[in-house]
Amino acid sequence: MSGVNANSLLSPMPRISSSSSSSSSRSNGCKRLSLFSCGVLASSAAVANPSRSSEERVYEVVLKQAALVRELPKRDGETALDWNKTIQNEGISDGNLLDEAYSRCGEVCAEYAKTFYLGTQLMTPERRRAVWAIYVWCRRTDELVDGPNASHITPKALERWEKRLTDLFEGRAYDMYDAALSDTVSKYPVDIQPFKDMIEGMRLDLRKSRYENFDELYLYCYYVAGTVGLMSVPVMGLAPESKASVESVYNAALALGLANQLTNILRDVGEDARRGKVYLPQDELAQAGLCDDDIFRGKVTEKWRSFMKGQIKRARMFFDEAEKGIGELNEASRWPVWASLMLYKQILDSIEANDYDNFTKRAYVGKAKKLLSLPIAFGKAVVAPQISKMW
Ligand SMILES: CC(C)=CCC/C(C)=C/CC/C(C)=C/CC/C(C)=C/COP(=O)(O)OP(=O)(O)O
């Protein structure tokens, strides 16, 4: 494995060329997420933003993605790149440039997301490498604001990153990682919008350090994590026998991204506070009798425990919503999704086990539990559906 590190991922490469108490339904029969339906949460996005809630804005993207999958099942046979024009000086023979580009993505994925990488081994080689390419692009985007060079990141740099994105969607890749993604988006019905939205999330993170209510936080979570779900579904593929609407599968994918991000936020409260950031709804903090100072002080009190219980409950609701959609994915894609869901969900258990001290303790899932999750995920993804087919 060649040494991949965060710096090398971003090193300059040569420029080569609302509130509801139950799920609401839509006319198409697709169930929308009841994002604000957790009983413990008093805030109402509809009240906070009567014109158009974040949930509605994101739902429009979901519908667009779903339509794309229906209309463009697969753009097979196209060649994304003119390799001679786009890639030079990489020291690789033309014949296997694409293979090399993808295998570099695999190396990055293996380095940073070991469990997910392992899970992707069950997927077909084409899907597996496409998932790697998407993962690497997301990782690099995240590194822009979270990585070692983050303090130098400006809106201008994000603008350049977005231009680079549109170029790769049009077949002009700047480096090997871009080349792999460029090939992926030419072969699968992947839309550019979630990618642009992820960059928008980075912009938001640069200028914002407080979230007034869950509606605002929801939009941030969609930008930085829900988008990953939307990018992944077209590549992971739907089960041919699935009777679910495409929208409902996208909703589940979106829910998994949101659940993961909310979990991340709850795990990292102390760490984020030390950077001056509070990714918690201010109105809900106030309703619990808490304020920013309580977070900076970092003392676990009854008020904090009770607040955290509500936040954990909401994150679990999103995980539950996500679980409903996994069975609709192509069978070979289910295992990595179950595995990552189970691992992330256990972080919430670990916060509870730490008696809600997410100020000084980092919740984590131990090796033994991680290892145990893999066969369980395999059982849910592969064995259980086979058994249910037999009955
Ligand atoms: C459920 C269905 C139908 C499909 C699945 C669709 C997928 C793959 C969704 C996954 C979404 C996802 C992985 C979002 C990323 C969320 C997130 C918070 C990642 C954290 O990444 P790191 O920052 O590397 O995490 P650590 O800090 O834990 O290392």
Coordinates of C-alpha atoms and ligand atoms in Angstrom, one line a residue:
M1 CA 0.0 0.0 0.0
S2 CA 1.6 3.3 -1.0
G3 CA 1.6 5.8 1.7
V4 CA -1.5 8.0 1.3
N5 CA -1.9 10.9 3.7
A6 CA -4.2 13.8 3.9
N7 CA -1.6 16.2 2.6
S8 CA -0.8 14.1 -0.5
L9 CA -4.5 14.0 -1.2
L10 CA -4.7 17.7 -1.5
S11 CA -1.3 18.5 -2.7
P12 CA -1.4 20.6 -5.9
M13 CA -1.6 18.3 -8.9
P14 CA -0.4 19.5 -12.3
R15 CA -3.2 21.2 -14.2
I16 CA -3.4 19.0 -17.2
S17 CA -5.9 20.3 -19.3
S18 CA -40.5 21.1 10.0
S19 CA -42.4 20.1 12.2
S20 CA -44.8 17.3 12.0
S21 CA -45.6 14.5 14.4
S22 CA -45.9 11.9 11.8
S23 CA -44.5 11.1 8.4
S24 CA -46.3 13.0 5.7
S25 CA -47.1 11.5 2.4
R26 CA -46.7 12.8 -1.1
S27 CA -49.0 12.3 -4.0
N28 CA -46.7 9.8 -5.5
G29 CA -47.1 7.7 -2.4
C30 CA -43.5 8.2 -1.3
K31 CA -43.1 8.7 2.4
R32 CA -41.1 11.7 3.4
L33 CA -39.0 11.7 6.5
S34 CA -40.6 13.2 9.5
L35 CA -37.5 15.1 10.3
F36 CA -38.8 17.1 13.2
S37 CA -41.1 14.5 14.5
C38 CA -39.2 13.5 17.6
G39 CA -41.6 14.2 20.5
V40 CA -38.8 15.6 22.7
L41 CA -38.0 18.4 20.2
A42 CA -40.1 21.4 20.7
S43 CA -38.7 23.5 17.9
S44 CA -40.7 23.8 14.7
A45 CA -38.9 24.4 11.5
A46 CA -42.2 25.5 9.9
V47 CA -42.5 28.2 12.4
A48 CA -38.9 29.2 12.2
N49 CA -39.0 29.4 8.4
P50 CA -42.6 29.5 7.3
S51 CA -41.8 30.0 3.6
R52 CA -39.7 26.9 2.8
S53 CA -38.1 24.5 5.2
S54 CA -34.7 22.9 4.6
E55 CA -36.5 19.6 4.5
E56 CA -38.5 20.8 1.5
R57 CA -35.5 22.2 -0.3
V58 CA -33.6 19.0 0.2
Y59 CA -36.6 16.9 -0.9
E60 CA -36.5 18.7 -4.3
V61 CA -33.0 17.4 -4.8
V62 CA -34.1 13.9 -3.8
L63 CA -36.9 14.0 -6.4
K64 CA -34.5 15.2 -9.1
Q65 CA -32.0 12.4 -8.3
A66 CA -34.8 9.8 -8.3
A67 CA -36.0 11.0 -11.7
L68 CA -32.5 10.8 -13.1
V69 CA -32.2 7.2 -12.0
R70 CA -35.5 6.3 -13.6
E71 CA -34.8 8.2 -16.9
L72 CA -31.2 7.2 -17.3
P73 CA -30.7 3.7 -16.0
K74 CA -27.2 3.6 -17.1
R75 CA -25.0 5.4 -19.6
D76 CA -23.0 2.5 -20.6
G77 CA -20.3 2.4 -23.2
E78 CA -19.2 6.0 -23.0
T79 CA -15.6 6.9 -22.5
A80 CA -15.4 9.7 -20.0
L81 CA -11.9 10.9 -20.8
D82 CA -9.6 11.5 -23.6
W83 CA -6.6 10.3 -21.7
N84 CA -4.1 11.8 -24.0
K85 CA -5.5 15.2 -23.4
T86 CA -6.3 15.0 -19.8
I87 CA -3.6 13.0 -18.1
Q88 CA 0.1 13.5 -18.6
N89 CA 3.3 13.2 -16.5
E90 CA 1.8 10.5 -14.2
G91 CA 4.3 8.0 -15.3
I92 CA 1.7 5.4 -16.2
S93 CA 1.1 3.7 -19.5
D94 CA -2.0 4.8 -21.3
G95 CA -3.5 1.3 -21.4
N96 CA -4.1 1.0 -17.7
L97 CA -4.5 4.6 -16.7
L98 CA -8.1 4.2 -15.6
D99 CA -7.3 1.0 -13.6
E100 CA -4.5 2.8 -11.9
A101 CA -6.7 5.8 -11.2
Y102 CA -9.3 3.6 -9.5
S103 CA -6.8 1.6 -7.6
R104 CA -5.4 4.8 -6.1
C105 CA -8.9 5.6 -5.0
G106 CA -9.1 2.1 -3.4
E107 CA -5.8 2.8 -1.5
V108 CA -7.2 6.0 -0.1
C109 CA -10.5 4.3 0.9
A110 CA -8.6 1.4 2.5
E111 CA -6.5 3.9 4.5
Y112 CA -9.2 6.1 5.8
A113 CA -12.4 4.0 5.9
K114 CA -11.2 0.5 6.6
T115 CA -14.5 -1.1 7.5
F116 CA -16.3 0.5 4.6
Y117 CA -13.5 -0.6 2.3
L118 CA -13.8 -4.2 3.5
G119 CA -17.5 -4.0 2.9
T120 CA -17.1 -2.8 -0.6
Q121 CA -15.2 -6.1 -1.4
L122 CA -18.5 -7.8 -1.8
M123 CA -19.7 -5.4 -4.5
T124 CA -19.1 -6.0 -8.2
P125 CA -15.6 -4.7 -9.3
E126 CA -17.3 -1.8 -11.3
R127 CA -19.5 -0.7 -8.5
R128 CA -16.7 -1.1 -5.9
R129 CA -14.3 1.2 -7.7
A130 CA -17.0 3.8 -8.5
V131 CA -17.8 3.9 -4.8
W132 CA -14.1 4.4 -4.0
A133 CA -13.9 7.3 -6.5
I134 CA -16.9 9.0 -4.9
Y135 CA -15.5 8.4 -1.4
V136 CA -12.1 10.0 -2.4
W137 CA -13.7 13.1 -3.8
C138 CA -15.8 13.6 -0.6
R139 CA -12.7 13.0 1.5
R140 CA -10.7 15.6 -0.4
T141 CA -13.5 18.1 -0.2
D142 CA -13.7 17.6 3.5
E143 CA -10.0 18.0 3.8
L144 CA -10.3 21.4 2.3
V145 CA -11.9 22.7 5.5
D146 CA -10.9 20.1 8.0
G147 CA -7.5 19.0 6.9
P148 CA -4.0 20.3 7.6
N149 CA -4.3 23.2 5.2
A150 CA -7.7 24.2 6.3
S151 CA -6.6 27.5 7.8
H152 CA -5.6 28.7 4.3
I153 CA -8.9 27.8 2.7
T154 CA -10.9 30.7 1.3
P155 CA -14.1 31.0 -0.6
K156 CA -12.0 31.5 -3.7
A157 CA -10.4 28.1 -3.2
L158 CA -13.8 26.5 -2.9
E159 CA -14.8 28.3 -6.1
R160 CA -11.8 26.7 -7.9
W161 CA -12.7 23.3 -6.4
E162 CA -16.2 23.7 -7.8
K163 CA -14.9 24.7 -11.3
R164 CA -12.7 21.6 -11.1
L165 CA -15.8 19.6 -10.3
T166 CA -17.8 20.9 -13.3
D167 CA -14.8 20.2 -15.5
L168 CA -14.5 16.6 -14.4
F169 CA -18.3 16.1 -15.0
E170 CA -17.6 17.3 -18.5
G171 CA -14.7 14.8 -18.9
R172 CA -11.8 17.1 -18.1
A173 CA -9.9 15.7 -15.2
Y174 CA -7.1 17.5 -13.4
D175 CA -5.5 14.4 -11.7
M176 CA -5.9 10.7 -11.3
Y177 CA -8.5 10.8 -8.6
D178 CA -10.6 13.2 -10.6
A179 CA -10.2 11.0 -13.6
A180 CA -11.6 8.0 -11.8
L181 CA -14.7 10.1 -10.7
S182 CA -15.1 11.5 -14.1
D183 CA -15.3 8.0 -15.5
T184 CA -17.8 7.0 -12.8
V185 CA -20.1 9.9 -13.4
S186 CA -20.1 9.1 -17.1
K187 CA -21.2 5.5 -16.4
Y188 CA -23.7 5.9 -13.7
P189 CA -26.7 8.3 -13.5
V190 CA -25.0 10.5 -10.9
D191 CA -26.1 14.1 -10.8
I192 CA -23.7 17.0 -10.1
Q193 CA -26.1 18.7 -7.6
P194 CA -25.2 16.7 -4.4
F195 CA -21.5 17.3 -5.2
K196 CA -22.1 21.0 -5.5
D197 CA -24.1 21.0 -2.4
M198 CA -21.3 19.4 -0.5
I199 CA -19.0 22.2 -1.5
E200 CA -21.8 24.6 -0.4
G201 CA -21.7 22.9 3.0
M202 CA -18.0 23.7 3.2
R203 CA -18.7 27.3 2.4
L204 CA -21.4 27.3 5.1
D205 CA -18.9 25.9 7.6
L206 CA -16.4 28.6 6.9
R207 CA -18.8 31.4 7.7
K208 CA -21.1 29.9 10.3
S209 CA -20.4 28.6 13.8
R210 CA -23.9 28.5 15.3
Y211 CA -27.2 27.0 14.2
E212 CA -30.4 28.7 15.4
N213 CA -32.7 25.7 15.1
F214 CA -32.8 22.1 13.7
D215 CA -33.9 23.4 10.4
E216 CA -30.6 25.2 9.9
L217 CA -28.7 22.2 11.3
Y218 CA -30.6 19.9 9.0
L219 CA -29.5 21.8 6.0
Y220 CA -25.9 21.7 7.1
C221 CA -26.1 18.0 7.7
Y222 CA -27.6 17.5 4.3
Y223 CA -24.8 19.4 2.6
V224 CA -22.0 17.6 4.3
A225 CA -23.3 14.1 4.7
G226 CA -26.8 13.6 3.2
T227 CA -25.3 14.4 -0.1
V228 CA -23.1 11.3 0.2
G229 CA -26.2 9.1 0.4
L230 CA -27.6 10.7 -2.8
M231 CA -24.3 10.3 -4.6
S232 CA -24.0 6.6 -3.6
V233 CA -27.4 5.2 -4.6
P234 CA -27.0 5.4 -8.4
V235 CA -23.7 3.5 -8.1
M236 CA -24.8 1.0 -5.5
G237 CA -27.9 0.2 -7.6
L238 CA -31.4 -0.8 -6.7
A239 CA -32.4 -4.5 -6.3
P240 CA -34.2 -5.6 -9.5
E241 CA -36.9 -7.1 -7.4
S242 CA -37.5 -4.0 -5.3
K243 CA -41.0 -2.7 -5.3
A244 CA -40.2 0.4 -3.3
S245 CA -40.3 3.8 -5.0
V246 CA -37.0 5.2 -6.1
E247 CA -37.7 8.3 -3.9
S248 CA -38.1 6.2 -0.8
V249 CA -34.7 4.6 -1.4
Y250 CA -33.2 8.1 -1.8
N251 CA -34.9 9.2 1.4
A252 CA -33.3 6.3 3.2
A253 CA -29.9 7.1 1.8
L254 CA -30.3 10.7 2.8
A255 CA -31.4 9.6 6.3
L256 CA -28.3 7.6 6.7
G257 CA -26.0 10.5 5.8
L258 CA -28.0 12.7 8.3
A259 CA -27.9 10.1 11.0
N260 CA -24.1 9.7 10.6
Q261 CA -23.5 13.4 10.7
L262 CA -25.8 14.0 13.7
T263 CA -23.9 11.2 15.5
N264 CA -20.6 12.7 14.5
I265 CA -21.7 16.1 15.9
L266 CA -22.8 14.5 19.2
R267 CA -19.6 12.6 19.5
D268 CA -17.5 15.7 18.9
V269 CA -19.2 18.3 21.0
G270 CA -16.1 19.0 23.2
E271 CA -13.7 18.9 20.3
D272 CA -15.8 21.3 18.2
A273 CA -16.3 23.7 21.2
R274 CA -12.5 24.0 21.5
R275 CA -12.6 25.3 17.9
G276 CA -15.3 27.7 18.8
K277 CA -18.1 25.7 17.0
V278 CA -21.4 24.6 18.4
Y279 CA -23.3 22.3 16.0
L280 CA -26.4 22.1 18.2
P281 CA -29.7 23.8 17.7
Q282 CA -29.6 27.0 19.8
D283 CA -33.3 27.0 20.4
E284 CA -33.3 23.5 21.8
L285 CA -30.3 24.3 24.0
A286 CA -32.3 27.3 25.4
Q287 CA -35.4 25.2 26.0
A288 CA -33.2 22.8 28.0
G289 CA -32.0 25.7 30.1
L290 CA -28.5 25.6 28.5
C291 CA -26.3 28.0 26.6
D292 CA -23.0 28.1 24.8
D293 CA -21.2 28.8 28.0
D294 CA -22.4 25.5 29.5
I295 CA -20.8 23.7 26.5
F296 CA -17.5 25.6 26.8
R297 CA -17.5 24.8 30.6
G298 CA -18.1 21.2 29.7
K299 CA -19.8 20.0 32.8
V300 CA -22.2 17.0 32.6
T301 CA -25.3 18.1 34.4
E302 CA -28.9 16.7 34.6
K303 CA -29.9 19.4 32.1
W304 CA -27.2 18.2 29.7
R305 CA -28.1 14.6 30.1
S306 CA -31.7 15.3 29.3
F307 CA -30.8 17.5 26.3
M308 CA -28.5 14.7 25.0
K309 CA -31.1 12.1 25.4
G310 CA -33.4 14.0 23.0
Q311 CA -30.6 14.5 20.5
I312 CA -29.6 10.8 20.6
K313 CA -33.3 9.9 20.1
R314 CA -33.5 12.0 17.0
A315 CA -30.3 10.6 15.5
R316 CA -31.6 7.0 16.1
M317 CA -34.9 8.0 14.3
F318 CA -32.8 8.8 11.2
F319 CA -30.9 5.5 11.5
D320 CA -34.3 3.7 11.7
E321 CA -35.5 5.5 8.6
A322 CA -32.3 4.5 6.8
E323 CA -32.6 0.8 7.7
K324 CA -35.9 0.6 5.9
G325 CA -34.2 1.4 2.6
I326 CA -31.2 -0.9 2.7
G327 CA -33.1 -4.0 1.6
E328 CA -34.1 -2.1 -1.6
L329 CA -30.5 -1.8 -2.7
N330 CA -28.8 -4.2 -5.0
E331 CA -27.9 -7.2 -2.8
A332 CA -24.2 -6.9 -3.2
S333 CA -24.3 -3.3 -2.0
R334 CA -26.1 -4.0 1.3
W335 CA -23.3 -5.4 3.4
P336 CA -21.1 -2.3 3.5
V337 CA -24.1 -0.1 4.2
W338 CA -25.3 -2.3 7.0
A339 CA -21.8 -2.5 8.4
S340 CA -21.2 1.3 8.4
L341 CA -24.7 1.9 9.8
M342 CA -24.2 -0.5 12.7
L343 CA -20.8 0.9 13.5
Y344 CA -21.9 4.5 13.5
K345 CA -25.1 3.8 15.5
Q346 CA -23.0 2.2 18.2
I347 CA -21.3 5.5 18.8
L348 CA -24.6 6.7 20.2
D349 CA -24.6 3.7 22.7
S350 CA -21.0 4.6 23.6
I351 CA -22.0 8.3 24.4
E352 CA -24.7 6.8 26.7
A353 CA -22.1 4.5 28.3
N354 CA -19.9 7.5 28.9
D355 CA -22.8 9.0 30.9
Y356 CA -23.2 11.7 28.2
D357 CA -19.7 13.1 28.7
N358 CA -18.9 14.1 25.2
F359 CA -16.9 17.1 26.4
T360 CA -13.8 15.2 27.6
K361 CA -14.4 11.6 26.3
R362 CA -14.5 10.6 22.7
A363 CA -17.1 7.9 22.2
Y364 CA -15.8 5.1 20.1
V365 CA -16.6 1.5 19.1
G366 CA -14.0 -1.0 20.3
K367 CA -12.3 -3.4 18.0
A368 CA -14.2 -6.5 19.3
K369 CA -17.6 -4.8 18.7
K370 CA -16.5 -3.6 15.3
L371 CA -15.5 -7.2 14.3
L372 CA -18.7 -8.6 15.6
S373 CA -20.7 -6.1 13.6
L374 CA -19.3 -7.4 10.3
P375 CA -20.9 -10.9 10.4
I376 CA -24.1 -9.5 11.8
A377 CA -24.2 -7.0 9.0
F378 CA -23.5 -9.8 6.6
G379 CA -26.4 -11.7 8.1
K380 CA -28.8 -8.8 7.7
A381 CA -27.6 -8.0 4.1
V382 CA -27.2 -11.4 2.6
V383 CA -28.4 -14.3 4.7
A384 CA -31.7 -12.9 6.0
P385 CA -33.0 -11.9 2.5
Q386 CA -32.2 -15.4 1.3
I387 CA -34.1 -17.0 4.1
S388 CA -37.1 -14.8 3.6
K389 CA -37.1 -15.7 -0.1
M390 CA -37.4 -19.4 1.0
W391 CA -40.6 -18.8 2.9
Ligands
LIG1 C1 -29.5 3.5 3.2 C2 -29.4 3.5 1.7 C3 -30.6 3.2 1.0 C4 -28.3 3.7 1.1 C5 -27.0 4.0 1.6 C6 -26.4 5.3 1.1 C7 -25.1 5.6 1.8 C8 -23.9 4.9 1.4 C9 -25.0 6.6 2.7 C10 -23.8 6.9 3.5 C11 -23.7 8.3 3.9 C12 -22.4 8.6 4.6 C13 -21.4 7.6 4.7 C14 -22.2 9.9 4.9 C15 -21.0 10.4 5.5 C16 -21.3 10.8 6.9 C17 -20.2 11.0 7.9 C18 -20.5 11.8 9.1 C19 -19.0 10.6 7.7 C20 -17.9 10.8 8.7 O1 -16.7 10.7 8.1 P1 -15.4 10.9 8.9 O2 -15.1 12.3 9.2 O3 -14.3 10.1 8.1 O4 -15.7 10.1 10.2 P2 -14.9 9.8 11.4 O5 -14.7 11.2 12.1 O6 -15.8 8.9 12.3 O7 -13.6 9.2 11.0

